[in-house]
Amino acid sequence: MKLAKKSWNGTSAATGHFAQAKRGSWAGQHPWMQAKAVVGGLIVCALIVIGTLSPWIAPYDPGKQVLEATLKEPQWFDGAHFLGTDSLGRDILSRIIYGARVSLLVAFAVVVISGFVGVTLGAISGYFGGKIDFTIQKLVEVVWAFPPLLLAITILAFLGQGLFNLILALVAQRWIQYCRVVRGQALSLKSRDFVTATRALGASNQRIIRRHLLPNLVQISLVIGTFSMASAIIAEASLSFLGLGVPPEIPTWGTMLADSRSYISTAWWLALFPGLCIFLTVLSINLLGDAIRDLLDPRLKRTVKG
Amino acid sequence: MLQRLFGTLPVLLLITLLVFVLLHAAPGDPTTMLLGQETTGADLAEAKRRWGLDQPVHVQYVKFVLSAATGDFGKSFRFSAPVREVIAQRLPATIELALFSILIAVSLAVPLGVWAGARPNSWIDNLGTSLGLFGISMPNFWLGIMLILLLAGNFHVLPSSGRSTQTGFYFLDSVLQGNWIALKDAFLHVVMPALALGTNMVGILMRVTRSSVLEASNEEYIITARAKGLGEQVVLWHHVVTNALIPIITVVGLELGTLLSGSIIVETVFAWPGIGSLLITGVTARDYPLVTGLVLMYTVAFVTINLIIDALYALVDPRIRY
């Protein structure tokens, strides 16, 4: 293996590329990155459309059981059930389409709520410092000491199932990502000249945070949010798979996978399609996240990793 | 270092409080869940007294913290045995699985990441980066199910679930006893779960290795090393990689936590008798002492790993002192 010569002179091919790239523009970006953004964006858009329009797109009612047609193999275009049916005779394609709605809705709610909580607490923590900072950071430390998913499992196990509890359990862990990064940014922003100038003009703390700190934190929060959305989808599916997520009567990709386990040796299609959907969704959101991060600010490459 | 060690104590205390509050906010009564709905009156009161559930919550909590500090988590409702023993029996399985996953992840991701980082934007870099993205986006339990479907269901090359009949560290035991059949059996059982568990780590580790190698190769001491006339391989492995180690170690450490929680779900998929599947059993049975003991053990393990990682920094980079 030979090392690329150009990587020694300070501007390697990759970093040089991003250094030249103008912030907020596609000019000078690597073509592979543009492709990533387009593919990721298209799939995410398609999923949003499918999720929103699921009652009109789905060929069947996802909960309708047809006991004469259980465990039918995928019939593709030659039959009534494109992707086959499950052990209760429910149409897989319809359940996947409705599942997209639940997955996206839960992940979106989790990202927005944890973003709001995390950015607010992070900005307050970094801007005010002192006792408030200490208290919030102790809270962050406690949550940080839980391996991911363990806190959510603990919360769900004892508060019970349900959409609300699921979102709460996922938010409980996710807000600290925003909080840690935003706190650091707020700490450095608050000593900048424009903030000092605003304070000298007599602006209140609330106004400085709202009008001057938060707008500067939008970009980084957007990047964290995108990656957080991908991990929230996996987490939701994992919890539903363990039987701790949404109630079993709501079709989700995770519960479909859990149902498939008893038929793994006989009905491969039960496990393949919902899992493929989770994988493709997460992959495209990650692609989009990479692209957004590189586009908004190449320097973020070091602070936010997908 | 000692200061950091003591700094974690209040955090651990807060964690016990959080878990305790959560467990008691739960709907449902553990005694009726364990004894059945028909149990009434005297039996119920007797069971409550025996498990200490009749005392005020704060007394229960103080008792719990005091005994937990001595390593005594009480008695499991579900298994009618001390929590410590139940966990100790299952722990080796999880440690073995985790070690194998790390082994797979590190041996795949680090060479791939170094290779990709040393030749940015080459075909190998693009391939490696795409593989890394795949690894990150793959839900480990689905990968597990697919592996079972393919390797156990279709090709019958690997056993689909479980470990073997023994308990404890199979690998260590069979190597020590020279029992090669048992070793092969243990190996065949661990391959699929370890692969399913390690894939996410491959993705993340490969990305971090790539970017830290890329960053390190732009440093001036690398130009110096090349100017001295050192060979490309020596420069890469002795100068670039050693300087890129800190982010790699950090990620391995952080990912150990993800591995711990990932094992909860992967163990469930493969019926692996470790503490992850034990946690799910405890959760469904509302086994207060068992779940509290496990959650506490997981967090202590995670905090300890982070401390060890901090100590490793000083070893890798002598400029860092505590």
mmCIF file of C-alpha atoms in Angstrom, chain A residues 7-216:
data_model
loop_
_atom_site.group_PDB
_atom_site.id
_atom_site.type_symbol
_atom_site.label_atom_id
_atom_site.label_comp_id
_atom_site.label_asym_id
_atom_site.label_seq_id
_atom_site.Cartn_x
_atom_site.Cartn_y
_atom_site.Cartn_z
ATOM 1 C CA SER A 7 -1.704 14.020 1.616
ATOM 2 C CA TRP A 8 1.629 15.245 2.973
ATOM 3 C CA ASN A 9 1.602 18.842 1.888
ATOM 4 C CA GLY A 10 -1.055 19.995 4.285
ATOM 5 C CA THR A 11 -4.001 19.899 1.940
ATOM 6 C CA SER A 12 -4.965 16.360 1.210
ATOM 7 C CA ALA A 13 -7.344 15.667 -1.609
ATOM 8 C CA ALA A 14 -10.295 15.345 0.731
ATOM 9 C CA THR A 15 -9.672 18.163 3.169
ATOM 10 C CA GLY A 16 -8.514 20.467 0.417
ATOM 11 C CA HIS A 17 -11.703 19.787 -1.374
ATOM 12 C CA PHE A 18 -13.881 20.713 1.552
ATOM 13 C CA ALA A 19 -11.744 23.689 2.408
ATOM 14 C CA GLN A 20 -12.373 25.130 -1.053
ATOM 15 C CA ALA A 21 -16.062 24.324 -0.921
ATOM 16 C CA LYS A 22 -18.043 27.444 -0.341
ATOM 17 C CA ARG A 23 -20.274 27.309 2.669
ATOM 18 C CA GLY A 24 -23.918 26.793 1.797
ATOM 19 C CA SER A 25 -23.287 26.043 -1.850
ATOM 20 C CA TRP A 26 -22.855 22.929 -3.911
ATOM 21 C CA ALA A 27 -20.023 24.444 -5.936
ATOM 22 C CA GLY A 28 -16.774 22.603 -5.404
ATOM 23 C CA GLN A 29 -18.385 19.706 -3.575
ATOM 24 C CA HIS A 30 -17.385 16.215 -4.493
ATOM 25 C CA PRO A 31 -19.798 14.627 -7.023
ATOM 26 C CA TRP A 32 -20.182 11.601 -4.750
ATOM 27 C CA MET A 33 -21.538 13.904 -2.073
ATOM 28 C CA GLN A 34 -24.085 15.417 -4.413
ATOM 29 C CA ALA A 35 -25.195 11.912 -5.342
ATOM 30 C CA LYS A 36 -25.492 11.037 -1.643
ATOM 31 C CA ALA A 37 -27.664 14.068 -1.019
ATOM 32 C CA VAL A 38 -29.911 13.371 -4.009
ATOM 33 C CA VAL A 39 -30.401 9.670 -3.258
ATOM 34 C CA GLY A 40 -30.891 10.228 0.478
ATOM 35 C CA GLY A 41 -33.229 13.156 -0.099
ATOM 36 C CA LEU A 42 -35.359 11.332 -2.665
ATOM 37 C CA ILE A 43 -35.878 8.282 -0.456
ATOM 38 C CA VAL A 44 -36.690 10.414 2.590
ATOM 39 C CA CYS A 45 -39.202 12.471 0.546
ATOM 40 C CA ALA A 46 -40.782 9.285 -0.815
ATOM 41 C CA LEU A 47 -41.122 7.936 2.728
ATOM 42 C CA ILE A 48 -42.757 11.132 3.946
ATOM 43 C CA VAL A 49 -45.255 10.969 1.063
ATOM 44 C CA ILE A 50 -45.962 7.272 1.713
ATOM 45 C CA GLY A 51 -46.360 7.904 5.435
ATOM 46 C CA THR A 52 -48.696 10.841 4.958
ATOM 47 C CA LEU A 53 -50.857 9.215 2.308
ATOM 48 C CA SER A 54 -50.815 5.685 3.763
ATOM 49 C CA PRO A 55 -54.636 5.311 4.074
ATOM 50 C CA TRP A 56 -54.961 6.034 0.334
ATOM 51 C CA ILE A 57 -51.922 4.108 -0.888
ATOM 52 C CA ALA A 58 -52.214 0.911 1.154
ATOM 53 C CA PRO A 59 -54.132 -1.778 -0.755
ATOM 54 C CA TYR A 60 -55.674 -3.252 2.428
ATOM 55 C CA ASP A 61 -56.573 -2.344 5.983
ATOM 56 C CA PRO A 62 -53.336 -3.214 7.875
ATOM 57 C CA GLY A 63 -55.247 -4.832 10.743
ATOM 58 C CA LYS A 64 -57.653 -6.875 8.623
ATOM 59 C CA GLN A 65 -57.203 -10.582 9.286
ATOM 60 C CA VAL A 66 -58.065 -13.072 6.563
ATOM 61 C CA LEU A 67 -57.706 -16.504 8.090
ATOM 62 C CA GLU A 68 -58.061 -18.274 4.735
ATOM 63 C CA ALA A 69 -54.994 -16.449 3.426
ATOM 64 C CA THR A 70 -52.358 -16.827 6.144
ATOM 65 C CA LEU A 71 -48.615 -16.952 5.437
ATOM 66 C CA LYS A 72 -48.954 -16.391 1.688
ATOM 67 C CA GLU A 73 -45.643 -15.953 -0.115
ATOM 68 C CA PRO A 74 -45.005 -12.688 -1.963
ATOM 69 C CA GLN A 75 -47.084 -12.819 -5.126
ATOM 70 C CA TRP A 76 -45.498 -9.723 -6.718
ATOM 71 C CA PHE A 77 -47.716 -8.637 -9.604
ATOM 72 C CA ASP A 78 -49.436 -12.007 -10.051
ATOM 73 C CA GLY A 79 -51.721 -11.949 -7.065
ATOM 74 C CA ALA A 80 -53.622 -10.026 -4.457
ATOM 75 C CA HIS A 81 -50.770 -9.712 -1.959
ATOM 76 C CA PHE A 82 -47.684 -8.085 -3.434
ATOM 77 C CA LEU A 83 -45.396 -8.888 -0.472
ATOM 78 C CA GLY A 84 -47.431 -11.781 0.902
ATOM 79 C CA THR A 85 -49.340 -12.087 4.176
ATOM 80 C CA ASP A 86 -48.436 -12.799 7.795
ATOM 81 C CA SER A 87 -49.558 -15.529 10.195
ATOM 82 C CA LEU A 88 -52.951 -13.830 10.662
ATOM 83 C CA GLY A 89 -53.485 -13.235 6.952
ATOM 84 C CA ARG A 90 -52.715 -9.513 7.131
ATOM 85 C CA ASP A 91 -51.242 -7.874 4.030
ATOM 86 C CA ILE A 92 -47.491 -7.207 4.513
ATOM 87 C CA LEU A 93 -47.293 -4.319 2.048
ATOM 88 C CA SER A 94 -50.142 -2.466 3.756
ATOM 89 C CA ARG A 95 -48.601 -2.989 7.164
ATOM 90 C CA ILE A 96 -45.244 -1.722 5.906
ATOM 91 C CA ILE A 97 -46.895 1.394 4.437
ATOM 92 C CA TYR A 98 -48.704 2.140 7.696
ATOM 93 C CA GLY A 99 -45.525 1.274 9.596
ATOM 94 C CA ALA A 100 -43.672 4.043 7.749
ATOM 95 C CA ARG A 101 -46.164 6.513 9.176
ATOM 96 C CA VAL A 102 -45.619 5.387 12.778
ATOM 97 C CA SER A 103 -41.833 5.158 12.477
ATOM 98 C CA LEU A 104 -41.450 8.599 10.930
ATOM 99 C CA LEU A 105 -43.946 10.228 13.271
ATOM 100 C CA VAL A 106 -42.314 8.819 16.402
ATOM 101 C CA ALA A 107 -38.799 9.661 15.210
ATOM 102 C CA PHE A 108 -39.808 13.167 14.158
ATOM 103 C CA ALA A 109 -41.561 13.866 17.460
ATOM 104 C CA VAL A 110 -38.549 12.552 19.388
ATOM 105 C CA VAL A 111 -36.100 14.687 17.425
ATOM 106 C CA VAL A 112 -38.161 17.876 17.706
ATOM 107 C CA ILE A 113 -38.901 17.510 21.427
ATOM 108 C CA SER A 114 -35.388 16.455 22.395
ATOM 109 C CA GLY A 115 -34.006 19.225 20.192
ATOM 110 C CA PHE A 116 -36.171 21.797 21.948
ATOM 111 C CA VAL A 117 -35.293 20.535 25.427
ATOM 112 C CA GLY A 118 -31.604 19.997 24.661
ATOM 113 C CA VAL A 119 -30.992 23.293 22.868
ATOM 114 C CA THR A 120 -32.857 25.283 25.526
ATOM 115 C CA LEU A 121 -31.068 23.645 28.448
ATOM 116 C CA GLY A 122 -27.730 23.761 26.626
ATOM 117 C CA ALA A 123 -28.068 27.466 25.819
ATOM 118 C CA ILE A 124 -29.125 28.288 29.392
ATOM 119 C CA SER A 125 -26.349 26.120 30.818
ATOM 120 C CA GLY A 126 -23.639 27.684 28.667
ATOM 121 C CA TYR A 127 -24.894 31.267 28.822
ATOM 122 C CA PHE A 128 -25.586 31.595 32.544
ATOM 123 C CA GLY A 129 -22.974 29.206 33.947
ATOM 124 C CA GLY A 130 -22.724 28.888 37.747
ATOM 125 C CA LYS A 131 -25.269 26.886 39.728
ATOM 126 C CA ILE A 132 -27.700 26.404 36.827
ATOM 127 C CA ASP A 133 -24.877 25.074 34.685
ATOM 128 C CA PHE A 134 -23.753 22.754 37.475
ATOM 129 C CA THR A 135 -27.260 21.310 37.988
ATOM 130 C CA ILE A 136 -27.918 20.767 34.290
ATOM 131 C CA GLN A 137 -24.504 19.215 33.748
ATOM 132 C CA LYS A 138 -25.039 16.809 36.684
ATOM 133 C CA LEU A 139 -28.268 15.735 34.994
ATOM 134 C CA VAL A 140 -26.403 15.253 31.725
ATOM 135 C CA GLU A 141 -23.769 13.184 33.535
ATOM 136 C CA VAL A 142 -26.406 10.921 35.068
ATOM 137 C CA VAL A 143 -28.119 10.287 31.729
ATOM 138 C CA TRP A 144 -24.731 9.894 30.028
ATOM 139 C CA ALA A 145 -23.850 7.082 32.453
ATOM 140 C CA PHE A 146 -26.597 4.926 30.941
ATOM 141 C CA PRO A 147 -25.613 2.846 27.936
ATOM 142 C CA PRO A 148 -27.890 3.909 25.040
ATOM 143 C CA LEU A 149 -31.284 2.174 25.029
ATOM 144 C CA LEU A 150 -30.918 1.015 28.656
ATOM 145 C CA LEU A 151 -32.590 4.146 30.036
ATOM 146 C CA ALA A 152 -35.391 3.839 27.480
ATOM 147 C CA ILE A 153 -35.891 0.162 28.360
ATOM 148 C CA THR A 154 -35.968 0.979 32.076
ATOM 149 C CA ILE A 155 -38.480 3.798 31.592
ATOM 150 C CA LEU A 156 -40.778 1.827 29.282
ATOM 151 C CA ALA A 157 -40.637 -1.312 31.362
ATOM 152 C CA PHE A 158 -42.032 0.461 34.357
ATOM 153 C CA LEU A 159 -44.280 3.111 32.883
ATOM 154 C CA GLY A 160 -45.798 0.665 30.432
ATOM 155 C CA GLN A 161 -46.291 0.696 26.674
ATOM 156 C CA GLY A 162 -47.848 3.418 24.591
ATOM 157 C CA LEU A 163 -46.936 6.086 22.076
ATOM 158 C CA PHE A 164 -46.523 8.810 24.699
ATOM 159 C CA ASN A 165 -44.280 6.723 26.948
ATOM 160 C CA LEU A 166 -42.239 5.577 23.969
ATOM 161 C CA ILE A 167 -41.550 9.154 22.905
ATOM 162 C CA LEU A 168 -40.755 10.132 26.498
ATOM 163 C CA ALA A 169 -38.331 7.216 26.857
ATOM 164 C CA LEU A 170 -36.516 8.101 23.638
ATOM 165 C CA VAL A 171 -36.370 11.829 24.444
ATOM 166 C CA ALA A 172 -34.964 11.074 27.914
ATOM 167 C CA GLN A 173 -31.697 9.937 26.366
ATOM 168 C CA ARG A 174 -31.501 12.005 23.206
ATOM 169 C CA TRP A 175 -31.664 15.585 24.488
ATOM 170 C CA ILE A 176 -28.191 15.403 25.995
ATOM 171 C CA GLN A 177 -26.553 15.244 22.555
ATOM 172 C CA TYR A 178 -27.929 18.689 21.744
ATOM 173 C CA CYS A 179 -27.291 19.944 25.254
ATOM 174 C CA ARG A 180 -23.583 19.082 25.293
ATOM 175 C CA VAL A 181 -22.809 20.549 21.888
ATOM 176 C CA VAL A 182 -25.004 23.647 22.290
ATOM 177 C CA ARG A 183 -23.556 24.375 25.735
ATOM 178 C CA GLY A 184 -20.055 24.413 24.287
ATOM 179 C CA GLN A 185 -21.107 26.707 21.452
ATOM 180 C CA ALA A 186 -23.010 29.006 23.807
ATOM 181 C CA LEU A 187 -19.958 29.249 26.064
ATOM 182 C CA SER A 188 -17.819 30.481 23.196
ATOM 183 C CA LEU A 189 -20.538 32.687 21.683
ATOM 184 C CA LYS A 190 -21.345 34.565 24.887
ATOM 185 C CA SER A 191 -17.918 36.159 25.092
ATOM 186 C CA ARG A 192 -17.973 37.274 21.459
ATOM 187 C CA ASP A 193 -18.083 40.990 20.704
ATOM 188 C CA PHE A 194 -21.559 41.072 19.212
ATOM 189 C CA VAL A 195 -23.058 39.625 22.388
ATOM 190 C CA THR A 196 -21.144 42.063 24.585
ATOM 191 C CA ALA A 197 -22.281 44.912 22.337
ATOM 192 C CA THR A 198 -25.901 43.814 22.551
ATOM 193 C CA ARG A 199 -25.686 43.605 26.320
ATOM 194 C CA ALA A 200 -24.125 47.084 26.440
ATOM 195 C CA LEU A 201 -27.136 48.338 24.499
ATOM 196 C CA GLY A 202 -29.297 47.108 27.352
ATOM 197 C CA ALA A 203 -30.749 43.905 25.927
ATOM 198 C CA SER A 204 -32.138 41.423 28.452
ATOM 199 C CA ASN A 205 -30.640 37.936 28.839
ATOM 200 C CA GLN A 206 -33.763 36.431 27.360
ATOM 201 C CA ARG A 207 -33.489 38.639 24.283
ATOM 202 C CA ILE A 208 -29.781 37.877 23.822
ATOM 203 C CA ILE A 209 -30.416 34.135 24.001
ATOM 204 C CA ARG A 210 -33.428 34.276 21.708
ATOM 205 C CA ARG A 211 -32.230 36.757 19.120
ATOM 206 C CA HIS A 212 -28.476 36.307 19.135
ATOM 207 C CA LEU A 213 -27.499 32.906 20.499
ATOM 208 C CA LEU A 214 -30.177 30.571 19.165
ATOM 209 C CA PRO A 215 -29.946 31.636 15.482
ATOM 210 C CA ASN A 216 -26.247 30.788 15.635
#
